[in-house]
Coordinates of C-alpha atoms (C1' of nucleotides) in Angstrom, one line a residue:
Chain A
M180 CA -7.2 60.2 -19.9
T181 CA -7.0 59.6 -16.3
P182 CA -9.8 57.4 -14.9
R183 CA -9.8 59.2 -11.5
T184 CA -12.4 58.6 -8.8
G185 CA -14.3 61.6 -10.0
P186 CA -16.5 60.9 -12.9
E187 CA -15.7 63.7 -15.3
P188 CA -12.5 65.8 -15.5
G189 CA -14.6 68.7 -16.7
R190 CA -15.5 68.9 -20.3
I191 CA -15.1 72.2 -22.2
T192 CA -18.4 73.1 -23.5
D193 CA -19.5 76.0 -25.7
G194 CA -21.7 77.8 -23.2
P195 CA -22.0 81.3 -21.6
R196 CA -18.7 80.7 -19.8
P197 CA -15.6 81.2 -21.9
K198 CA -13.7 78.0 -22.8
H199 CA -10.5 79.5 -21.5
A200 CA -12.2 80.3 -18.2
Q201 CA -13.5 76.6 -18.0
L202 CA -10.0 75.4 -18.7
T203 CA -8.5 77.6 -16.1
D204 CA -10.7 75.8 -13.6
V205 CA -9.6 72.4 -15.0
L206 CA -6.0 73.3 -14.7
T207 CA -6.3 74.7 -11.4
G208 CA -7.6 71.4 -10.3
L209 CA -4.7 69.5 -12.1
A210 CA -2.2 71.8 -10.4
T211 CA -3.8 71.5 -7.0
E212 CA -4.4 67.7 -6.9
G213 CA -1.1 67.0 -8.4
R214 CA 2.1 66.0 -6.5
G215 CA 2.6 69.5 -5.4
P216 CA 5.1 72.3 -6.6
G217 CA 7.4 71.5 -9.4
T218 CA 4.9 68.9 -11.0
A219 CA 4.6 69.4 -14.8
I220 CA 1.1 69.8 -16.2
P221 CA 0.4 68.4 -19.7
S222 CA 1.8 70.3 -22.5
E223 CA -0.1 72.8 -24.4
R224 CA -0.5 70.7 -27.5
E225 CA -1.6 67.8 -25.4
L226 CA -4.2 69.9 -23.7
M227 CA -5.6 71.0 -27.0
T228 CA -6.4 67.5 -28.2
T229 CA -7.6 66.4 -24.6
Y230 CA -10.1 69.1 -24.4
G231 CA -10.7 69.9 -28.0
V232 CA -9.7 73.5 -27.9
S233 CA -7.3 75.6 -29.8
R234 CA -3.7 76.3 -28.6
A235 CA -4.6 80.0 -28.3
T236 CA -7.3 79.0 -25.9
V237 CA -5.0 76.8 -23.9
R238 CA -2.4 79.6 -23.8
K239 CA -5.0 82.0 -22.6
A240 CA -6.0 79.9 -19.7
I241 CA -2.3 79.1 -18.6
D242 CA -1.7 82.9 -19.0
T243 CA -4.2 83.6 -16.4
L244 CA -2.9 81.0 -13.9
V245 CA 0.7 82.1 -14.6
S246 CA -0.2 85.7 -13.8
D247 CA -2.0 84.5 -10.7
G248 CA 1.1 82.7 -9.7
L249 CA -0.2 79.2 -9.7
L250 CA 1.9 78.1 -12.8
E251 CA 5.3 78.7 -14.1
R252 CA 6.4 78.2 -17.8
V253 CA 9.9 77.1 -18.7
H254 CA 10.7 77.4 -22.4
G255 CA 11.7 74.2 -24.0
K256 CA 10.7 72.2 -21.0
G257 CA 7.1 72.6 -19.9
T258 CA 4.6 74.2 -17.6
F259 CA 4.9 73.6 -14.0
V260 CA 3.1 74.1 -10.6
A261 CA 4.7 77.1 -9.1
R262 CA 6.1 77.3 -5.7
P263 CA 3.9 79.5 -3.6
R264 CA 5.1 83.0 -3.9
V265 CA 6.0 84.9 -0.7
E266 CA 4.2 88.2 -1.6
S267 CA 2.2 90.6 0.0
R268 CA -1.1 91.4 -1.4
L269 CA -3.8 91.1 1.2
H270 CA -7.1 89.9 0.0
L271 CA -7.9 93.5 -1.0
A272 CA -6.9 93.1 -4.6
S273 CA -9.5 90.5 -5.7
F274 CA -11.0 87.6 -3.8
S275 CA -10.9 85.4 -6.8
Q276 CA -7.3 86.1 -7.7
D277 CA -6.4 85.6 -4.0
M278 CA -8.2 82.2 -3.9
R279 CA -6.6 81.0 -7.2
R280 CA -3.2 81.8 -5.8
R281 CA -3.9 79.5 -3.1
G282 CA -4.8 76.8 -5.5
L283 CA -8.6 77.3 -4.7
S284 CA -11.5 77.8 -7.0
P285 CA -13.6 80.9 -6.0
S286 CA -17.2 81.4 -6.1
T287 CA -19.9 83.7 -4.6
R288 CA -23.3 83.2 -3.1
L289 CA -25.5 86.3 -3.2
L290 CA -27.5 86.7 0.1
A291 CA -29.0 90.0 -0.3
L292 CA -29.1 93.2 -2.4
E293 CA -31.4 95.8 -1.0
C294 CA -31.8 99.6 -1.2
G295 CA -32.3 101.3 2.1
R296 CA -31.1 103.8 4.6
P297 CA -27.6 102.9 6.1
P298 CA -26.8 103.2 9.8
V299 CA -25.5 106.6 10.7
E300 CA -21.9 105.6 11.1
V301 CA -21.9 104.0 7.6
A302 CA -23.6 107.1 6.2
R303 CA -21.1 109.4 7.9
A304 CA -18.3 107.3 6.5
L305 CA -19.7 107.4 3.0
A306 CA -20.2 111.1 3.4
M307 CA -23.8 110.8 2.6
R308 CA -26.6 113.3 3.4
G309 CA -29.0 112.3 5.8
G310 CA -31.8 110.2 4.3
A311 CA -29.9 109.3 1.1
L312 CA -30.3 105.7 0.1
A313 CA -27.6 103.1 -0.4
W314 CA -27.3 99.6 -1.5
R315 CA -26.8 96.9 0.9
L316 CA -24.9 94.0 -0.6
S317 CA -24.4 90.8 1.4
R318 CA -22.4 87.9 -0.1
V319 CA -20.8 84.8 1.0
R320 CA -17.4 84.1 -0.6
L321 CA -16.6 80.5 -1.0
A322 CA -13.4 78.7 -2.1
D323 CA -13.7 75.1 -3.6
G324 CA -17.4 75.5 -2.5
A325 CA -16.6 75.9 1.2
P326 CA -17.6 79.3 2.8
I327 CA -14.6 81.3 3.6
A328 CA -16.0 84.8 4.2
L329 CA -19.2 86.8 4.7
E330 CA -19.2 90.3 3.2
D331 CA -21.6 93.0 4.1
G332 CA -21.1 96.3 2.1
W333 CA -22.9 99.6 1.6
Y334 CA -22.7 101.5 -1.6
P335 CA -24.3 104.9 -2.2
R336 CA -27.1 104.7 -4.7
A337 CA -26.3 108.0 -6.1
V338 CA -23.0 106.5 -7.2
L339 CA -24.1 103.3 -8.5
P340 CA -27.8 103.9 -9.6
D341 CA -28.7 100.5 -11.1
L342 CA -26.5 98.1 -9.2
D343 CA -29.4 95.8 -8.9
T344 CA -29.4 95.1 -12.7
R345 CA -25.8 93.8 -12.6
D346 CA -24.1 90.5 -12.3
L347 CA -22.8 90.3 -8.8
G348 CA -21.4 87.0 -8.9
G349 CA -17.8 88.0 -9.6
S350 CA -15.4 90.7 -8.5
L351 CA -17.2 93.8 -7.4
Y352 CA -14.1 96.0 -7.9
A353 CA -14.0 94.8 -11.5
L354 CA -17.6 95.6 -12.0
L355 CA -17.3 99.1 -10.4
A356 CA -14.4 99.7 -12.9
D357 CA -16.0 98.3 -16.0
A358 CA -19.6 99.4 -15.5
Y359 CA -19.1 102.6 -13.8
G360 CA -15.7 103.7 -14.4
I361 CA -15.1 103.9 -10.7
V362 CA -11.5 102.9 -9.7
I363 CA -10.8 102.6 -6.0
D364 CA -7.7 104.4 -5.4
R365 CA -7.6 104.6 -1.6
G366 CA -8.9 102.7 1.3
E367 CA -8.8 102.8 5.1
Q368 CA -9.0 99.4 6.6
T369 CA -9.4 98.2 10.2
L370 CA -8.9 94.7 11.2
W371 CA -9.8 92.7 14.4
S372 CA -11.1 89.4 15.6
E373 CA -14.3 88.5 17.1
A374 CA -16.3 85.3 17.8
A375 CA -19.0 84.4 15.2
D376 CA -22.5 84.8 16.4
G377 CA -25.3 82.5 15.4
V378 CA -26.3 84.0 12.1
T379 CA -22.8 84.6 10.8
A380 CA -21.8 81.1 12.0
R381 CA -24.7 79.6 10.1
R382 CA -24.0 81.5 6.9
L383 CA -20.2 80.4 7.0
E384 CA -21.4 76.9 7.9
A385 CA -19.1 77.1 11.2
P386 CA -19.6 76.4 14.7
V387 CA -21.0 79.3 16.8
H388 CA -18.2 81.3 18.4
T389 CA -15.6 80.3 15.7
P390 CA -13.0 83.0 15.8
L391 CA -13.3 85.4 12.8
L392 CA -11.0 87.8 11.1
V393 CA -12.9 90.9 10.5
F394 CA -12.1 93.7 8.0
R395 CA -13.8 96.9 8.0
R396 CA -12.9 98.9 4.9
I397 CA -13.8 102.3 3.7
S398 CA -12.8 102.7 0.0
T399 CA -12.6 105.9 -2.0
A400 CA -12.4 106.7 -5.7
A401 CA -11.1 110.0 -6.5
G402 CA -11.8 111.3 -3.1
R403 CA -15.2 110.1 -3.1
P404 CA -16.2 107.2 -0.6
V405 CA -17.9 104.5 -2.5
E406 CA -17.8 101.4 -0.3
H407 CA -18.2 100.6 3.4
A408 CA -17.7 97.0 3.7
V409 CA -17.3 94.6 6.7
S410 CA -15.7 91.1 5.7
R411 CA -15.7 88.3 8.1
Y412 CA -13.3 85.5 7.4
R413 CA -13.3 82.2 9.0
G414 CA -10.2 82.2 11.1
D415 CA -9.7 78.6 10.8
R416 CA -9.7 78.7 6.9
Y417 CA -8.1 82.0 6.0
Q418 CA -4.8 83.4 6.6
V419 CA -3.2 86.7 5.3
H420 CA 0.3 86.7 4.4
M421 CA 2.2 89.9 4.0
S422 CA 5.7 91.1 3.4
L423 CA 6.8 94.0 5.4
D424 CA 9.5 96.1 4.0
R425 CA 11.3 99.1 5.3
N426 CA 12.0 100.4 1.8
R427 CA 9.3 100.5 -0.8
S428 CA 10.8 98.1 -3.3
G429 CA 8.4 95.5 -2.4
Chain B
M193 CA 14.9 110.4 -24.8
T194 CA 14.4 109.9 -28.6
P195 CA 14.7 113.3 -30.2
R196 CA 11.4 113.0 -31.9
T197 CA 10.0 116.2 -33.2
G198 CA 6.9 114.8 -34.8
P199 CA 5.0 111.9 -36.0
E200 CA 7.8 109.2 -35.8
P201 CA 6.4 107.0 -33.2
G202 CA 8.8 104.2 -32.8
R203 CA 8.6 101.8 -35.7
I204 CA 7.8 98.1 -34.9
T205 CA 10.6 96.2 -36.6
D206 CA 11.1 92.4 -36.9
G207 CA 14.2 92.1 -34.8
P208 CA 15.3 90.2 -31.8
R209 CA 13.0 92.0 -29.6
P210 CA 9.4 90.7 -29.9
K211 CA 7.0 92.9 -31.7
H212 CA 4.5 92.9 -28.8
A213 CA 7.3 93.9 -26.4
Q214 CA 8.2 96.8 -28.7
L215 CA 4.4 97.7 -28.9
T216 CA 4.3 97.6 -25.1
D217 CA 7.1 100.2 -25.0
V218 CA 5.1 102.4 -27.5
L219 CA 1.9 102.1 -25.6
T220 CA 3.6 102.8 -22.2
G221 CA 4.8 106.2 -23.9
L222 CA 1.3 107.0 -25.1
A223 CA -0.2 106.3 -21.8
T224 CA 2.5 108.2 -19.9
E225 CA 2.6 111.2 -22.0
G226 CA -1.1 111.3 -22.4
R227 CA -3.4 113.6 -20.6
G228 CA -3.5 111.4 -17.7
P229 CA -5.8 108.7 -16.2
G230 CA -8.9 108.2 -18.1
T231 CA -7.4 109.1 -21.5
A232 CA -8.3 106.6 -24.2
I233 CA -5.6 105.0 -26.3
P234 CA -6.2 104.2 -30.0
S235 CA -8.3 101.3 -30.6
E236 CA -6.9 97.8 -31.3
R237 CA -7.9 97.9 -34.9
E238 CA -6.4 101.4 -35.2
L239 CA -3.1 100.2 -33.6
M240 CA -2.8 97.3 -35.9
T241 CA -2.8 99.4 -39.1
T242 CA -0.8 102.1 -37.5
Y243 CA 2.1 99.8 -36.5
G244 CA 1.5 97.0 -39.0
V245 CA 1.0 94.2 -36.7
S246 CA -1.9 91.7 -36.3
R247 CA -4.5 92.2 -33.7
A248 CA -3.3 89.2 -31.6
T249 CA 0.0 91.2 -31.2
V250 CA -1.8 94.4 -30.3
R251 CA -3.8 92.5 -27.7
K252 CA -0.8 90.8 -26.3
A253 CA 0.9 94.1 -25.8
I254 CA -2.2 95.7 -24.1
D255 CA -2.7 92.4 -22.1
T256 CA 0.7 92.9 -20.5
L257 CA 0.0 96.6 -19.6
V258 CA -3.4 95.8 -18.3
S259 CA -2.0 93.2 -15.9
D260 CA 0.7 95.8 -15.1
G261 CA -2.1 98.1 -14.0
L262 CA -1.3 100.7 -16.6
L263 CA -4.2 100.3 -18.9
E264 CA -7.9 99.4 -18.4
R265 CA -10.1 97.9 -20.9
V266 CA -13.9 98.7 -21.2
H267 CA -15.9 96.5 -23.5
G268 CA -17.5 98.4 -26.2
K269 CA -15.8 101.7 -25.3
G270 CA -12.1 101.4 -25.5
T271 CA -8.8 101.0 -23.7
F272 CA -7.9 103.7 -21.2
V273 CA -5.1 104.7 -18.9
A274 CA -5.7 103.4 -15.6
R275 CA -5.6 105.2 -12.3
P276 CA -3.0 103.9 -10.2
R277 CA -3.9 100.6 -8.4
V278 CA -4.8 99.9 -4.9
E279 CA -2.0 98.1 -3.2
S280 CA -1.6 97.1 0.3
R281 CA 1.3 98.0 2.5
L282 CA 1.1 97.3 6.2
H283 CA 4.2 99.0 7.6
L284 CA 5.5 97.5 10.8
A285 CA 5.7 99.4 14.0
S286 CA 6.8 98.2 17.3
F287 CA 4.3 97.5 20.0
S288 CA 5.5 100.5 21.9
Q289 CA 5.2 102.9 19.0
D290 CA 2.0 101.3 18.1
M291 CA 0.4 102.0 21.5
R292 CA 1.7 105.4 22.0
R293 CA 0.3 106.4 18.7
R294 CA -3.2 105.3 20.1
G295 CA -2.6 107.4 23.1
L296 CA -2.0 104.5 25.3
S297 CA 0.9 103.9 27.8
P298 CA 2.7 100.7 26.8
S299 CA 4.4 98.4 29.5
T300 CA 5.7 94.8 29.5
R301 CA 5.5 91.9 31.8
L302 CA 8.4 89.5 31.3
L303 CA 7.3 85.9 31.6
A304 CA 10.3 84.0 30.5
L305 CA 13.7 84.2 29.0
E306 CA 15.5 80.9 28.4
C307 CA 18.1 79.6 26.1
G308 CA 17.2 76.3 24.4
R309 CA 16.7 74.4 21.1
P310 CA 13.9 75.8 19.1
P311 CA 11.2 73.5 17.3
V312 CA 12.5 72.4 14.0
E313 CA 10.1 74.7 12.0
V314 CA 11.4 77.7 13.9
A315 CA 15.1 76.6 13.4
R316 CA 14.4 76.2 9.8
A317 CA 12.8 79.7 9.5
L318 CA 15.8 81.1 11.5
A319 CA 18.2 79.4 9.1
M320 CA 19.9 77.6 12.2
R321 CA 21.9 74.6 12.0
G322 CA 20.5 71.7 13.9
G323 CA 21.4 71.8 17.5
A324 CA 22.1 75.5 17.6
L325 CA 20.7 77.4 20.5
A326 CA 18.2 80.2 20.6
W327 CA 16.6 82.5 23.1
R328 CA 13.0 82.1 24.0
L329 CA 11.4 85.2 25.0
S330 CA 7.8 85.3 26.4
R331 CA 6.2 88.6 27.2
V332 CA 2.9 90.0 27.9
R333 CA 2.3 93.4 26.4
L334 CA 0.1 95.9 28.2
A335 CA -1.6 99.2 27.4
D336 CA -2.5 101.4 30.3
G337 CA -2.0 98.5 32.5
A338 CA -4.4 96.0 30.7
P339 CA -3.0 93.0 28.9
I340 CA -3.3 93.3 25.0
A341 CA -0.9 90.8 23.7
L342 CA 1.1 87.8 24.3
E343 CA 4.4 87.6 22.5
D344 CA 6.4 84.4 22.1
G345 CA 9.7 85.0 20.2
W346 CA 12.7 82.9 19.3
Y347 CA 16.1 84.7 18.5
P348 CA 19.3 82.9 17.6
R349 CA 22.0 83.0 20.3
A350 CA 24.7 83.4 17.8
V351 CA 23.2 86.6 16.7
L352 CA 22.3 88.0 20.3
P353 CA 25.0 86.5 22.5
D354 CA 24.2 88.2 25.9
L355 CA 20.5 88.9 25.5
D356 CA 20.0 87.9 29.1
T357 CA 21.9 90.7 30.6
R358 CA 19.8 93.3 28.7
D359 CA 16.8 95.2 29.9
L360 CA 13.9 93.6 28.1
G361 CA 11.1 95.9 29.6
G362 CA 10.9 98.2 26.5
S363 CA 11.1 97.9 22.8
L364 CA 13.0 94.9 21.7
Y365 CA 13.6 96.4 18.3
A366 CA 15.1 99.5 19.9
L367 CA 17.4 97.3 21.8
L368 CA 18.4 95.3 18.8
A369 CA 19.3 98.4 16.9
D370 CA 21.1 100.1 20.0
A371 CA 23.0 97.4 21.5
Y372 CA 23.6 95.0 18.5
G373 CA 23.5 97.3 15.6
I374 CA 20.7 95.1 14.2
V375 CA 18.1 96.9 12.2
I376 CA 15.1 94.8 11.0
D377 CA 14.5 95.7 7.4
R378 CA 12.3 93.0 6.3
G379 CA 9.6 90.7 7.6
E380 CA 7.3 87.9 6.5
Q381 CA 4.0 87.9 8.4
T382 CA 1.1 85.6 8.5
L383 CA -1.9 86.5 10.3
W384 CA -4.9 84.5 11.4
S385 CA -7.5 84.2 14.1
E386 CA -8.1 81.7 16.9
A387 CA -9.7 81.1 20.2
A388 CA -7.6 81.5 23.3
D389 CA -6.8 78.3 25.1
G390 CA -6.7 78.3 29.0
V391 CA -3.2 79.4 29.4
T392 CA -3.2 82.1 26.9
A393 CA -6.5 83.4 28.2
R394 CA -5.3 83.4 31.8
R395 CA -2.1 85.4 30.9
L396 CA -4.2 87.9 28.9
E397 CA -6.7 88.0 31.9
A398 CA -9.4 87.1 29.4
P399 CA -12.2 84.6 29.2
V400 CA -11.3 81.2 27.7
H401 CA -12.1 81.1 23.9
T402 CA -11.7 84.8 23.6
P403 CA -11.0 85.5 19.8
L404 CA -7.5 86.3 19.2
L405 CA -5.6 88.0 16.4
V406 CA -2.6 85.9 15.9
F407 CA 0.6 87.2 14.0
R408 CA 3.6 85.0 13.1
R409 CA 6.3 87.0 11.9
I410 CA 9.8 86.2 10.7
S411 CA 12.0 89.2 10.7
T412 CA 15.3 89.6 9.1
A413 CA 18.2 92.1 9.1
A414 CA 20.4 92.4 6.2
G415 CA 19.1 89.0 4.9
R416 CA 19.8 87.2 8.2
P417 CA 16.7 86.0 10.0
V418 CA 16.9 87.2 13.5
E419 CA 13.4 86.7 14.9
H420 CA 10.6 84.2 14.9
A421 CA 7.8 85.7 16.8
V422 CA 4.1 84.6 17.5
S423 CA 2.0 87.3 18.9
R424 CA -1.5 86.7 20.2
Y425 CA -3.6 89.9 20.5
R426 CA -6.9 90.2 22.3
G427 CA -9.5 90.7 19.5
D428 CA -11.7 92.7 21.7
R429 CA -9.0 95.1 22.7
Y430 CA -6.9 95.4 19.7
Q431 CA -7.4 96.5 16.1
V432 CA -5.0 96.9 13.3
H433 CA -5.5 100.0 11.1
M434 CA -4.1 100.4 7.7
S435 CA -4.1 102.9 4.9
L436 CA -4.2 101.5 1.5
D437 CA -2.8 104.0 -0.8
R438 CA -1.8 104.1 -4.4
N439 CA 1.8 103.2 -4.4
R440 CA 2.5 102.8 -8.1
S441 CA 4.9 105.4 -9.4
G442 CA 3.1 105.4 -12.7
Chain C
dG259 C1' -40.9 114.9 -27.2
dA260 C1' -40.0 110.0 -26.0
dT261 C1' -39.0 105.6 -27.6
dA262 C1' -37.4 102.0 -30.7
dC263 C1' -34.3 100.4 -34.0
dG264 C1' -30.2 99.6 -36.6
dG265 C1' -25.5 100.6 -38.1
dT266 C1' -21.0 101.0 -36.6
dC267 C1' -17.8 101.8 -33.4
dT268 C1' -15.5 99.2 -29.3
dG269 C1' -13.3 95.0 -27.1
dG270 C1' -13.9 89.5 -26.2
dT271 C1' -13.7 84.8 -27.8
dA272 C1' -12.1 81.2 -30.7
dC273 C1' -10.4 79.0 -34.5
dG274 C1' -6.6 77.9 -37.8
dT275 C1' -1.7 78.0 -39.6
dA276 C1' 3.3 78.8 -39.5
dC277 C1' 7.6 79.2 -37.8
dC278 C1' 11.2 80.4 -34.1
dA279 C1' 13.7 79.0 -30.0
dG280 C1' 15.2 76.6 -26.0
dT281 C1' 15.8 71.6 -23.9
dC282 C1' 17.2 66.9 -24.0
dG283 C1' 18.2 62.5 -25.2
dA284 C1' 19.5 59.0 -28.8
dG285 C1' 22.8 57.9 -31.9
dC286 C1' 26.6 58.6 -34.9
dA287 C1' 31.5 60.1 -35.3
dT288 C1' 35.7 60.7 -33.4
Chain D
dA42 C1' 34.6 56.9 -23.7
dT43 C1' 33.9 61.4 -25.5
dG44 C1' 32.0 64.8 -28.2
dC45 C1' 28.9 66.1 -31.7
dT46 C1' 24.8 66.5 -34.4
dC47 C1' 20.1 65.8 -35.1
dG48 C1' 15.4 65.1 -34.2
dA49 C1' 11.5 65.3 -31.1
dC50 C1' 9.8 67.3 -27.9
dT51 C1' 8.7 71.9 -25.2
dG52 C1' 7.0 76.8 -25.1
dG53 C1' 7.1 81.8 -27.9
dT54 C1' 5.9 84.7 -31.5
dA55 C1' 3.1 86.2 -35.3
dC56 C1' 0.0 85.9 -38.8
dG57 C1' -4.9 85.4 -40.7
dT58 C1' -10.0 84.7 -40.1
dA59 C1' -14.7 84.8 -38.0
dC60 C1' -18.0 85.9 -35.1
dC61 C1' -20.1 87.5 -30.4
dA62 C1' -21.2 91.2 -27.2
dG63 C1' -21.4 95.8 -25.3
dA64 C1' -21.7 101.0 -26.2
dC65 C1' -23.1 104.8 -28.7
dC66 C1' -25.4 107.6 -31.9
dG67 C1' -28.3 109.0 -35.6
dT68 C1' -32.9 108.2 -37.5
dA69 C1' -37.4 106.5 -38.1
dT70 C1' -41.3 105.8 -35.5
dC71 C1' -45.0 106.3 -32.1

DNA sequence: GATACGGTCTGGTACGTACCAGTCGAGCAT
DNA sequence: ATGCTCGACTGGTACGTACCAGACCGTATC
C-alpha cells in the first residue's frame, strides 16, 4: 500500500518461519517507523487482506507484540503503538523480548561452539570436576542488524550432551527449557564497565576502547550451576532500565 | 474455597465471563494443587472434551498461563507446571551501606552545593514548576580513601528548604530520613557505560577515557520525586553484584 | 542385542466462519 | 440546537477443520 522508499514491505511467505512471526517483524517495523506512541496500526481485517493471512494469524502476531509491550489494543477503537513501559526486567529474561520492547528486531550471529576444558575459575563456578568438558558458546547479539552485545558462555557438557546439534539462533534459555527441561531458577550476576579490546571491538563493529557494559552471570537450575556467561554490551547502544522498589509489589 | 468433594471441577458455562478465562481459573487450580513443578496437565485435546470447549479456547487459556509463567509447553510431550521464573530485582542500597558491605571504609568529598534552576529535563523529572529552585549537590565518593564515584544530584528546594545547613559528609538518604522524614520508597534507574571526559577523570583521579558505569536515578518518596542523580562509577574499581532469585509467589 | 520403522500420542500453525461488544459519527426525530 | 438511534467501523470470543512437527514406544528387521 505505502510506496515507501524501501522496496518491499515484507511479503508473508509460506516458509520455515511461521507467518505470524513474519508478521510480527513487519508490525514491529510499522510501529517503530510510525509517528511514535499513540499511532494506530492498520486494523486486523485490513492486515489480513494486505498480507493475505487469516485473522487468527494477525491476532497471534499482535498478541506477541502486545505481551512484549510494544502495542496496545483498545476495544472498539483499534491497536496502537504503546508508550514505553517503565518497568524493570533487565536483559536477563530474553534478549529477543528485551529488544522488541525497545522496538528493535533481534537476531544472532553464531561465532563459535566448541567443546573444551574451561578455565579454572569457570570450572569452579560451574562446580565441575577437574578435566570435565564444557561447551563454549560465543555469539554476537544484534538489534536491527547492528551488533549490541557479545556473549561468551560456558555450559557443562554433562548437562547438555548434544548442544551442538541444536539451533542456537534464538533464545538459549528457551532452548534449555524446551530441549533439556532445564529451567534457570537462580542467578548471581556481577556488572562492571570496561573498555573494548581490539578483538571485542571488531566483533561489535565498534571503535577500540569503546566503553562496554559487562555482565558476568552464573545461572543455576535446581541448585545445579549450568551457565557461566560474560556479556559485553556496547555502552553507547545499550541502557538498562530498572525500577527500584522498597516493597515487593513491583 | 469451593466445597468440592469429588469430581466436579468447575463447569465452563456460557456466561458473561469468557470461557477461556474460566478455563484459566480451572487450570490454575490444577497447576497449583498438583504435585508441583514438572507435573503435566491434561493434553489440549483432553481438556476440550473434558470441558466441552474448542481447542482454540483451550490454547487461549494455556497461552495466558504460559505468558504468566505458570505453565510451560513442550512440543510433542505436553504442558507442564513451570518452575518459578527468573526475575530481576536490584535492591537499592546507599553508597555508604554498599561500601561497608564490601569491607571498605566510605567517605565523601564535597565538591559543590548550590541553589539554582535545574535543566529542563531535570525539572520535568522532578515535577517542578518552571522557575522553581533546586539544590545541586556534587560529591566524590571514596572507599578506603580512593575515589570510586562522582555523584551529581538535584533536589527540589521546596522539599528540602535548608539543605545547606546540614552535614553532607555521610549518607544522604539517612539525612533525608532523619532530618526531613523523607523515606525514598521508589526509584527509576537507567544504567549505561561511557568514557570519562577530562573533568570527570581528574575528579576520579583516573586516566581520561576510563570506562565508567553511569547510573541516572530518579527517586521518589510517597509519590513525590525528590532526587535526580547521576552517578559515575569507575569501571575498574566498582562492580555491581546482584542476586536473581525466583520471586514469584506461585 | 542393536537398529530402523511406523503408529500414535503431544503441541504448533493456519485456515475458515460466525457472532458479540465497545466506539463513534451521520442523520433523523424531537 | 439537542438528543437519539442506527450503522459501520473496531477488537473479543468461540466454534470448526486440516495438516505439520516433535516425542515416544512397540515391533519388525538386521
